[in-house]
Structures are given as C-alpha cells and as structure tokens.
mmCIF file of C-alpha atoms in Angstrom:
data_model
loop_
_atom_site.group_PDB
_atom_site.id
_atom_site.type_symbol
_atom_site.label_atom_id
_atom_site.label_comp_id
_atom_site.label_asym_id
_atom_site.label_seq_id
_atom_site.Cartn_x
_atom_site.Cartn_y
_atom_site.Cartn_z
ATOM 1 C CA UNK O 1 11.537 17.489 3.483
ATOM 2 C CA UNK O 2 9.880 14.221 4.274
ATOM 3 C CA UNK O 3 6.477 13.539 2.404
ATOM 4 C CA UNK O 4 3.951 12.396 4.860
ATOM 5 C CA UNK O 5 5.370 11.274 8.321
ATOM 6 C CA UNK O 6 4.131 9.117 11.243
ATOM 7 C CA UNK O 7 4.710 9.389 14.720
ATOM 8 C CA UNK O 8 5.197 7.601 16.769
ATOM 9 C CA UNK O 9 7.345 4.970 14.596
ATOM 10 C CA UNK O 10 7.134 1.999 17.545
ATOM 11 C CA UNK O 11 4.722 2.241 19.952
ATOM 12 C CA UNK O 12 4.599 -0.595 22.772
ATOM 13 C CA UNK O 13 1.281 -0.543 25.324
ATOM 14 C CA UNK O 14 -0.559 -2.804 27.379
ATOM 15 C CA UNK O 15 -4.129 -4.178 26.751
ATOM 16 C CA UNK O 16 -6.331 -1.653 27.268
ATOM 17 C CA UNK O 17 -4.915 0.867 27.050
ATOM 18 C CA UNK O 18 -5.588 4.247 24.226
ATOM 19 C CA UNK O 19 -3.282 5.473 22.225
ATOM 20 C CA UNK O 20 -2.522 7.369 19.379
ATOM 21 C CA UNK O 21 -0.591 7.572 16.027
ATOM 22 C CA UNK O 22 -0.631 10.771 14.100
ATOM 23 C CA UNK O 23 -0.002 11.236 10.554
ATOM 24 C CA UNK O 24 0.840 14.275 8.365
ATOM 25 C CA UNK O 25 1.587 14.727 4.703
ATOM 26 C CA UNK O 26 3.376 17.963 3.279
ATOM 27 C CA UNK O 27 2.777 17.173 -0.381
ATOM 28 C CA UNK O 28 -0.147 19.387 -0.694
ATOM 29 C CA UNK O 29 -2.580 16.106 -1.278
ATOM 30 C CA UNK O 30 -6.517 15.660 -0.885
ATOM 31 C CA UNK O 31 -6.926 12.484 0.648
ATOM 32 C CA UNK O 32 -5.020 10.788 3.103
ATOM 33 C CA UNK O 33 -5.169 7.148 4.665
ATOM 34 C CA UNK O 34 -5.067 4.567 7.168
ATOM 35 C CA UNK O 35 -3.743 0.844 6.237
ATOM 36 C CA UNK O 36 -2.798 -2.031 8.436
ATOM 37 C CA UNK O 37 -0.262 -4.459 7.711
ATOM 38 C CA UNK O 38 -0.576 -7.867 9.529
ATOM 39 C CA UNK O 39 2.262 -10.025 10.595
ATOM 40 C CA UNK O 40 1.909 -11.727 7.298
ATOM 41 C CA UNK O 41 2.636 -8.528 5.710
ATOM 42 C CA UNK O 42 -0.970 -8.667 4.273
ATOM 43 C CA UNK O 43 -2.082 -4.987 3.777
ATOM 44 C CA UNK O 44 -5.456 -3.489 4.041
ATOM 45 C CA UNK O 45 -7.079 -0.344 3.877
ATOM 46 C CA UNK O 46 -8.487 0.963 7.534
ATOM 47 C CA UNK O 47 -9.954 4.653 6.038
ATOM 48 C CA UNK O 48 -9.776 7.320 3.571
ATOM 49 C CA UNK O 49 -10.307 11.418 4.033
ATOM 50 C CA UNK O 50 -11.084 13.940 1.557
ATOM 51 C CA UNK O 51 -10.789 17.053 2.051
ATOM 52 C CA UNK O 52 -11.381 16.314 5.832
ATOM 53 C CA UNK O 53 -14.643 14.089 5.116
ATOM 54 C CA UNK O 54 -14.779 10.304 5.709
ATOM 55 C CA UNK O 55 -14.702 8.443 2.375
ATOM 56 C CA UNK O 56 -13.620 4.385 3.197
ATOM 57 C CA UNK O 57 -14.861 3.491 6.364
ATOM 58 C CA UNK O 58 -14.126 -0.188 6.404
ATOM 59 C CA UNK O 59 -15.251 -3.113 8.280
ATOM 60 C CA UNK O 60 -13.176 -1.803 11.845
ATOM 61 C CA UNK O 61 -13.996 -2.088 15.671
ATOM 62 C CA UNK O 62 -15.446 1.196 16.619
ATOM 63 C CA UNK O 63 -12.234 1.182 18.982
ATOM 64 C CA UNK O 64 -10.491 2.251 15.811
ATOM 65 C CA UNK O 65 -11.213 6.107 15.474
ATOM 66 C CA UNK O 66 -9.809 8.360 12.758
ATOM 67 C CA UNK O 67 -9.742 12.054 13.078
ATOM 68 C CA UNK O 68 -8.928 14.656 10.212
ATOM 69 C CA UNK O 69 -8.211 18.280 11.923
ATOM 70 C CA UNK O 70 -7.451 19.865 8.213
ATOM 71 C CA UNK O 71 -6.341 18.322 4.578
ATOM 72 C CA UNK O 72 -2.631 17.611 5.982
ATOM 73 C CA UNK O 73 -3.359 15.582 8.915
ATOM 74 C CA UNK O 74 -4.772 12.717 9.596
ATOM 75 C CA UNK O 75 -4.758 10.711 12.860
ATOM 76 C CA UNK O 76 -5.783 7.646 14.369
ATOM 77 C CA UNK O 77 -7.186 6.966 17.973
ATOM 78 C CA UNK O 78 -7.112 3.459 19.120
ATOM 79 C CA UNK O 79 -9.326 2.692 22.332
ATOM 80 C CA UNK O 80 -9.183 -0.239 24.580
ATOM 81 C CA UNK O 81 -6.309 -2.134 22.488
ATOM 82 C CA UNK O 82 -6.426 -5.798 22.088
ATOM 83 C CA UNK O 83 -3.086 -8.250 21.604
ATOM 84 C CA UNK O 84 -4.565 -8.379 17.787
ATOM 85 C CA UNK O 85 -4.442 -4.891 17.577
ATOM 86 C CA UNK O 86 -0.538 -5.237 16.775
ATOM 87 C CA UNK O 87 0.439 -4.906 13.501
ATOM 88 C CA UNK O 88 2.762 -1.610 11.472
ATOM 89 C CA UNK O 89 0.238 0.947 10.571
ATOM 90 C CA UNK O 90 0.690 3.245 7.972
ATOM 91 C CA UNK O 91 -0.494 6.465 7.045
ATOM 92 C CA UNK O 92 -0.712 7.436 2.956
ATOM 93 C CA UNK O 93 -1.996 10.262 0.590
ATOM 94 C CA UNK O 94 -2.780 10.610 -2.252
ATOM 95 C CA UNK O 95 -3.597 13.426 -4.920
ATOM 96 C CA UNK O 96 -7.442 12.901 -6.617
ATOM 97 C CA UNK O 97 -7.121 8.942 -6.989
ATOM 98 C CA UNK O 98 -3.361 9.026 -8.432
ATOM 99 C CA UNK O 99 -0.434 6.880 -6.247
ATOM 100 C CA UNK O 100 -0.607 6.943 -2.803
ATOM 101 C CA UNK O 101 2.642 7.797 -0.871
ATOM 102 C CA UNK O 102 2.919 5.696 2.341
ATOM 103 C CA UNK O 103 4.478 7.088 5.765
ATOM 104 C CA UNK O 104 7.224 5.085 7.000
ATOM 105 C CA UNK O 105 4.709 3.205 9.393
ATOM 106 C CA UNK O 106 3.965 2.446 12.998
ATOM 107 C CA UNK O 107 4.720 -0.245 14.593
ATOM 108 C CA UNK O 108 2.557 -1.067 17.245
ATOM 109 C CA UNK O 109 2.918 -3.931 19.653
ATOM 110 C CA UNK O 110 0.287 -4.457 22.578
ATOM 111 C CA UNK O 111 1.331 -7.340 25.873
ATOM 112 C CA UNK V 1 -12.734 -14.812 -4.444
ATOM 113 C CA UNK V 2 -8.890 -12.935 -4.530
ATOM 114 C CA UNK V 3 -9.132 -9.276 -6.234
ATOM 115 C CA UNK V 4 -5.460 -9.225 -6.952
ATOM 116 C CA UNK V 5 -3.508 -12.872 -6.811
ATOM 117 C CA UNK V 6 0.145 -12.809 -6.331
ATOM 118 C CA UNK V 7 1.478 -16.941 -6.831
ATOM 119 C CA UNK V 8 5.010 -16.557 -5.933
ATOM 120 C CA UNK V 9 5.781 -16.023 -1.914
ATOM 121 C CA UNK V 10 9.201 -15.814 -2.868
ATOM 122 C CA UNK V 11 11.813 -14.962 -5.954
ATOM 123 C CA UNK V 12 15.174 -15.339 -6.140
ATOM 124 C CA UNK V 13 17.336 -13.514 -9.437
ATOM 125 C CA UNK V 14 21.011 -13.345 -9.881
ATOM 126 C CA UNK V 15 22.260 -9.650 -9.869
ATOM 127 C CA UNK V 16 22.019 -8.112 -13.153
ATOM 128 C CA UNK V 17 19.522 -10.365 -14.792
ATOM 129 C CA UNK V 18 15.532 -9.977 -15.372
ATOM 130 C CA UNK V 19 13.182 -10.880 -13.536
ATOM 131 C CA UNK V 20 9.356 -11.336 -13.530
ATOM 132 C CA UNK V 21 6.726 -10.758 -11.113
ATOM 133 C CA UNK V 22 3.184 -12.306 -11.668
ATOM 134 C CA UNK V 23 0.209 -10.591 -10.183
ATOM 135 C CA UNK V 24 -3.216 -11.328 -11.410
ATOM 136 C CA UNK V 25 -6.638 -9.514 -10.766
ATOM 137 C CA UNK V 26 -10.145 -9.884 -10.807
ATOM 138 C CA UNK V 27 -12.586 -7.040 -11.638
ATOM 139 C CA UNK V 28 -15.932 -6.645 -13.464
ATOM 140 C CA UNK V 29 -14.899 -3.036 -13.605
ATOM 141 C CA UNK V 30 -14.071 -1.302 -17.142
ATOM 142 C CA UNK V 31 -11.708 1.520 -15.110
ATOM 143 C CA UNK V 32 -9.092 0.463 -12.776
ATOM 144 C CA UNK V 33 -5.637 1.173 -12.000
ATOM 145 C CA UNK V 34 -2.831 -1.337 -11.112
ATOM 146 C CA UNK V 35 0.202 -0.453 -8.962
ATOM 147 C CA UNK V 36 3.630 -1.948 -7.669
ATOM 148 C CA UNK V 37 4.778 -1.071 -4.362
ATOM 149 C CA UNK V 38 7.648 -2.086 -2.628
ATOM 150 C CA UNK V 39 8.591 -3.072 0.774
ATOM 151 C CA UNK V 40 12.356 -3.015 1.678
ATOM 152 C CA UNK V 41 13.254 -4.994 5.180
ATOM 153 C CA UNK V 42 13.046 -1.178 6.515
ATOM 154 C CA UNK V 43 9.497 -1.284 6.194
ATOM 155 C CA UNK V 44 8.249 1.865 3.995
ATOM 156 C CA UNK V 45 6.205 1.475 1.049
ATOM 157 C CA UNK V 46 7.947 2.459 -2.252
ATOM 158 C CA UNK V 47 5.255 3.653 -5.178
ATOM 159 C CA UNK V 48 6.983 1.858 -8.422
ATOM 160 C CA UNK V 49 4.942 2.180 -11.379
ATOM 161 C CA UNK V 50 0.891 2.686 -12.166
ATOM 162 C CA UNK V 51 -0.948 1.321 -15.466
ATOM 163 C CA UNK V 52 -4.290 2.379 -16.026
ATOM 164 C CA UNK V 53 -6.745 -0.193 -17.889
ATOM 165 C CA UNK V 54 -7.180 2.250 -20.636
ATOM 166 C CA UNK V 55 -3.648 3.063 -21.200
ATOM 167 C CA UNK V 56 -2.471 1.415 -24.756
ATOM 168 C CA UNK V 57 1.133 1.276 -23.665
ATOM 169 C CA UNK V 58 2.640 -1.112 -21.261
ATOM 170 C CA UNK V 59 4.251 1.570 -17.841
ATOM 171 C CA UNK V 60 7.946 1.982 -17.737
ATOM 172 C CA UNK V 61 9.353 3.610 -14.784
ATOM 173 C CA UNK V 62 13.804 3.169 -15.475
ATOM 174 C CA UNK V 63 14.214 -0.601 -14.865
ATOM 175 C CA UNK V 64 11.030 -1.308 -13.985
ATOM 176 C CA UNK V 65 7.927 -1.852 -16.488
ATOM 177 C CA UNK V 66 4.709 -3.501 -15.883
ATOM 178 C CA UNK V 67 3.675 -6.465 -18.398
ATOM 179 C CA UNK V 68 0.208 -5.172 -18.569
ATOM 180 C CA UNK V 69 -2.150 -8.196 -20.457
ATOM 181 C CA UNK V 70 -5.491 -6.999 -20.203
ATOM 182 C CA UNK V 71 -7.675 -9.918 -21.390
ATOM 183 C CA UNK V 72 -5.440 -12.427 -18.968
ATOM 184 C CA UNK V 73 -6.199 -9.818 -16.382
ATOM 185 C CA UNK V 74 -2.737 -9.757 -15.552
ATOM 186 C CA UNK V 75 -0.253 -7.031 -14.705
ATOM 187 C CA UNK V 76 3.710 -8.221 -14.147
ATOM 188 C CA UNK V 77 6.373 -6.171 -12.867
ATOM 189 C CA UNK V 78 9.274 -6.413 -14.769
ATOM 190 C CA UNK V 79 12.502 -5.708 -13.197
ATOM 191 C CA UNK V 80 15.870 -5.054 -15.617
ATOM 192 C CA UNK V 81 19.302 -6.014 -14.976
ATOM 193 C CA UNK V 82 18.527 -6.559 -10.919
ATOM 194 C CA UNK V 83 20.154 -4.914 -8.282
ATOM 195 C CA UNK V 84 21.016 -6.542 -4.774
ATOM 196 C CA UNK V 85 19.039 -3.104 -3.077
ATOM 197 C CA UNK V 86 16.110 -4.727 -5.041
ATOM 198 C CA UNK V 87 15.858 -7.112 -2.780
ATOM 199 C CA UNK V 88 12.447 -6.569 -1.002
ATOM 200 C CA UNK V 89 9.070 -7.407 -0.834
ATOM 201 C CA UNK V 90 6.635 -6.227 -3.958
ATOM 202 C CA UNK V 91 2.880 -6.170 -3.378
ATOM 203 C CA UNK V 92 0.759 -5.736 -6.717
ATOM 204 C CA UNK V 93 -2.507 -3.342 -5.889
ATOM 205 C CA UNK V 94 -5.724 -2.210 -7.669
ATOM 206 C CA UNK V 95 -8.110 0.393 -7.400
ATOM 207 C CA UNK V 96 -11.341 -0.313 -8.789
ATOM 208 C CA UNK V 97 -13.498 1.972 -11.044
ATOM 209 C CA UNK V 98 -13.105 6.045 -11.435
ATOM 210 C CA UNK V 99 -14.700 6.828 -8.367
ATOM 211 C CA UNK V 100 -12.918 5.020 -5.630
ATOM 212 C CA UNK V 101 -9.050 5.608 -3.914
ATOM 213 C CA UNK V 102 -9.877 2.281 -1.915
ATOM 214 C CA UNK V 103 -6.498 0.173 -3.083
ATOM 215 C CA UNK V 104 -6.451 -3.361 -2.993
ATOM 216 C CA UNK V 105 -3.297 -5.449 -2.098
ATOM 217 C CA UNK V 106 -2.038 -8.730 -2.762
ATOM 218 C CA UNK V 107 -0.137 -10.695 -0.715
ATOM 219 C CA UNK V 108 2.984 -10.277 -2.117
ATOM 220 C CA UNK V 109 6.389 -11.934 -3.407
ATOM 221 C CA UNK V 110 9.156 -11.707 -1.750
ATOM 222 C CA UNK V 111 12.019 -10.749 -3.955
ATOM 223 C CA UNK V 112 15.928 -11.934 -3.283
ATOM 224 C CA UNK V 113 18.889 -10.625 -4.978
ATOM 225 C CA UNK V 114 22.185 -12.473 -5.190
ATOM 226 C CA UNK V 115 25.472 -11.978 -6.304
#
C-alpha cells in the first residue's frame, strides 16, 4: 500500500536524450508535485497540480514538461537532457495545502 | 535574502540524549506553515511535524517537537532521547501565506547518532 510512488527509481541516459519519470499517489490527494534535489541535497520545487491544473510553474527550461492525466498522476517529461539535468527527483502530494508526502525519488544521472 | 536558514551542516548527539535543530525564516507573511522533513541515507523524504504561525502551542509529534519562537522567526526541531535510526539529514521548510502549497527548503543539517 505505498503512498505515492515513482518510477523509474534510477534512470541513467545520455545527453540528449528524452525521458520520463512518472509519479502516482494513492492517498486520495488534490495536488501533487515535482521537486529537484541537487547534489548538495538542496531541494526545490519544479511544479504543482490541482486537480489536474498547473498551479507552480517555476523558473524551468521548457525541456522540463509536466503532464497531469487525472488527480492521481502526475508525470514529468524531460527533453533533450543536459549533464546538469542529474539530480534525485521527487514526486509529492499533498491534501488542500496540509504536508506533502514525498515519493521515494528518482535518481537520474545523464553522461 | 534566505527564506528559511538552517546554520548547522552537521550535528552530532550521543544516543539517548536531546538534541536541537536551528532553522530560521524570513517572511513578511502573517500565515505560514513550518515543516521538518527528514532524509535518511535511503533517500525518501519523511514528513515530521507542521506548526502553523497561528497555532498557540508549540507541535509535538512522539519525540519530536518543534521550538516554535515566533518573534525570533525561528522554528527548532527538537529531538528526545535520540535514536541511532535518527541519524539523517533534516531540512526545515515553509509555505508562505493561505493561498500557496509552494514549500520552501533549507539547506539542511545533517544529523549523526552515536553510541
């Protein structure tokens, strides 16, 4: 009964390549997220949904494309990846603007 | 200027003591919430504890309560009689005003538990 999962957990491209990361929470939440953590484990918010409507669109390449199908999924299409595209992404929800519960990440690695 | 200010990279606390750790925030905003996460070597995020800026009482959550001093704008985690499976990283967060999820991390103290 896992809360809100991520797949793939490690993900390892090359440069230029697109790829994706889905994310889906089972916990019956509103709004979901995308976060990245750097390699100095500094964390920052990437995008929010509501109810399947973009809410936090932060300052992110347009190669950075989050997609909501419904309220329990939420997933994120990376195009053209750059080496500073590597970092552990994770996936949260939350219900109305309570705690957010975090996926167990992605870690993605681009050579 | 840093929303939420975390001084210590790194903590260490004998098992079974206390121990204290500082996060600080900036914020013209009258609502907010503050939370603790932690960050365990296996990498998921662990929700601790939440205080809102309008809640009278400092949060408890078992062995973990958050030293909420509203005028220093700071909000300390407080962990009891420490555990060595508390080793981990702990990130402080805020989310600014009522009408906003957007959370705000720090940059976290890194927490080590001996024997």
């Amino acid at each position: 009964d896992t809360a809100v999962s991520q797949t793939p957990k490690y993900l390892v491209t090359q440069m230029g390549n697109d790829k994706s990361i889905k994310c889906e929470q089972n916990l019956g939440h509103d709004t979901m997220y995308w976060y990245k953590q750097d390699s100095k484990k500094f964390l920052k918010i990437m995008f929010s949904y509501n109810n399947k409507e973009l809410i936090i669109n932060e300052t992110v390449p347009n190669r950075f494309s989050p997609k909501s199908p419904d309220k329990a999924h939420l997933n994120l299409h990376i195009n053209s990846l750059e080496l500073g595209d590597s970092a552990v992404y994770f996936c949260a929800s939350s219900l109305y603007s309570y705690e957010q519960y975090f996926g167990p990440g992605t870690r993605l690695t681009v050579t | 200027a840093q929303k939420i200010t975390q001084t210590q990279p790194g903590m260490f606390v004998q098992e079974k003591e206390a121990v204290t750790l500082d996060c600080t925030y900036d914020t013209s905003d009258q609502s907010y919430g503050l939370f603790w996460y932690k960050q365990p070597s296996s990498g998921e995020m662990i929700f601790l504890i939440y205080q809102g800026s309008y809640d009278e009482q400092n949060a408890t959550e078992g062995r973990y309560s958050l030293n909420f001093q509203k005028a220093r704008k700071s909000a300390n985690l407080v962990i009891s009689a420490s555990q060595l499976g508390d080793s981990a990283m702990y990130f402080c967060a805020m989310r600014e005003g009522l009408n906003t999820d957007k959370l705000i991390f720090g940059t976290g103290t890194r927490l080590q538990v001996f024997p």
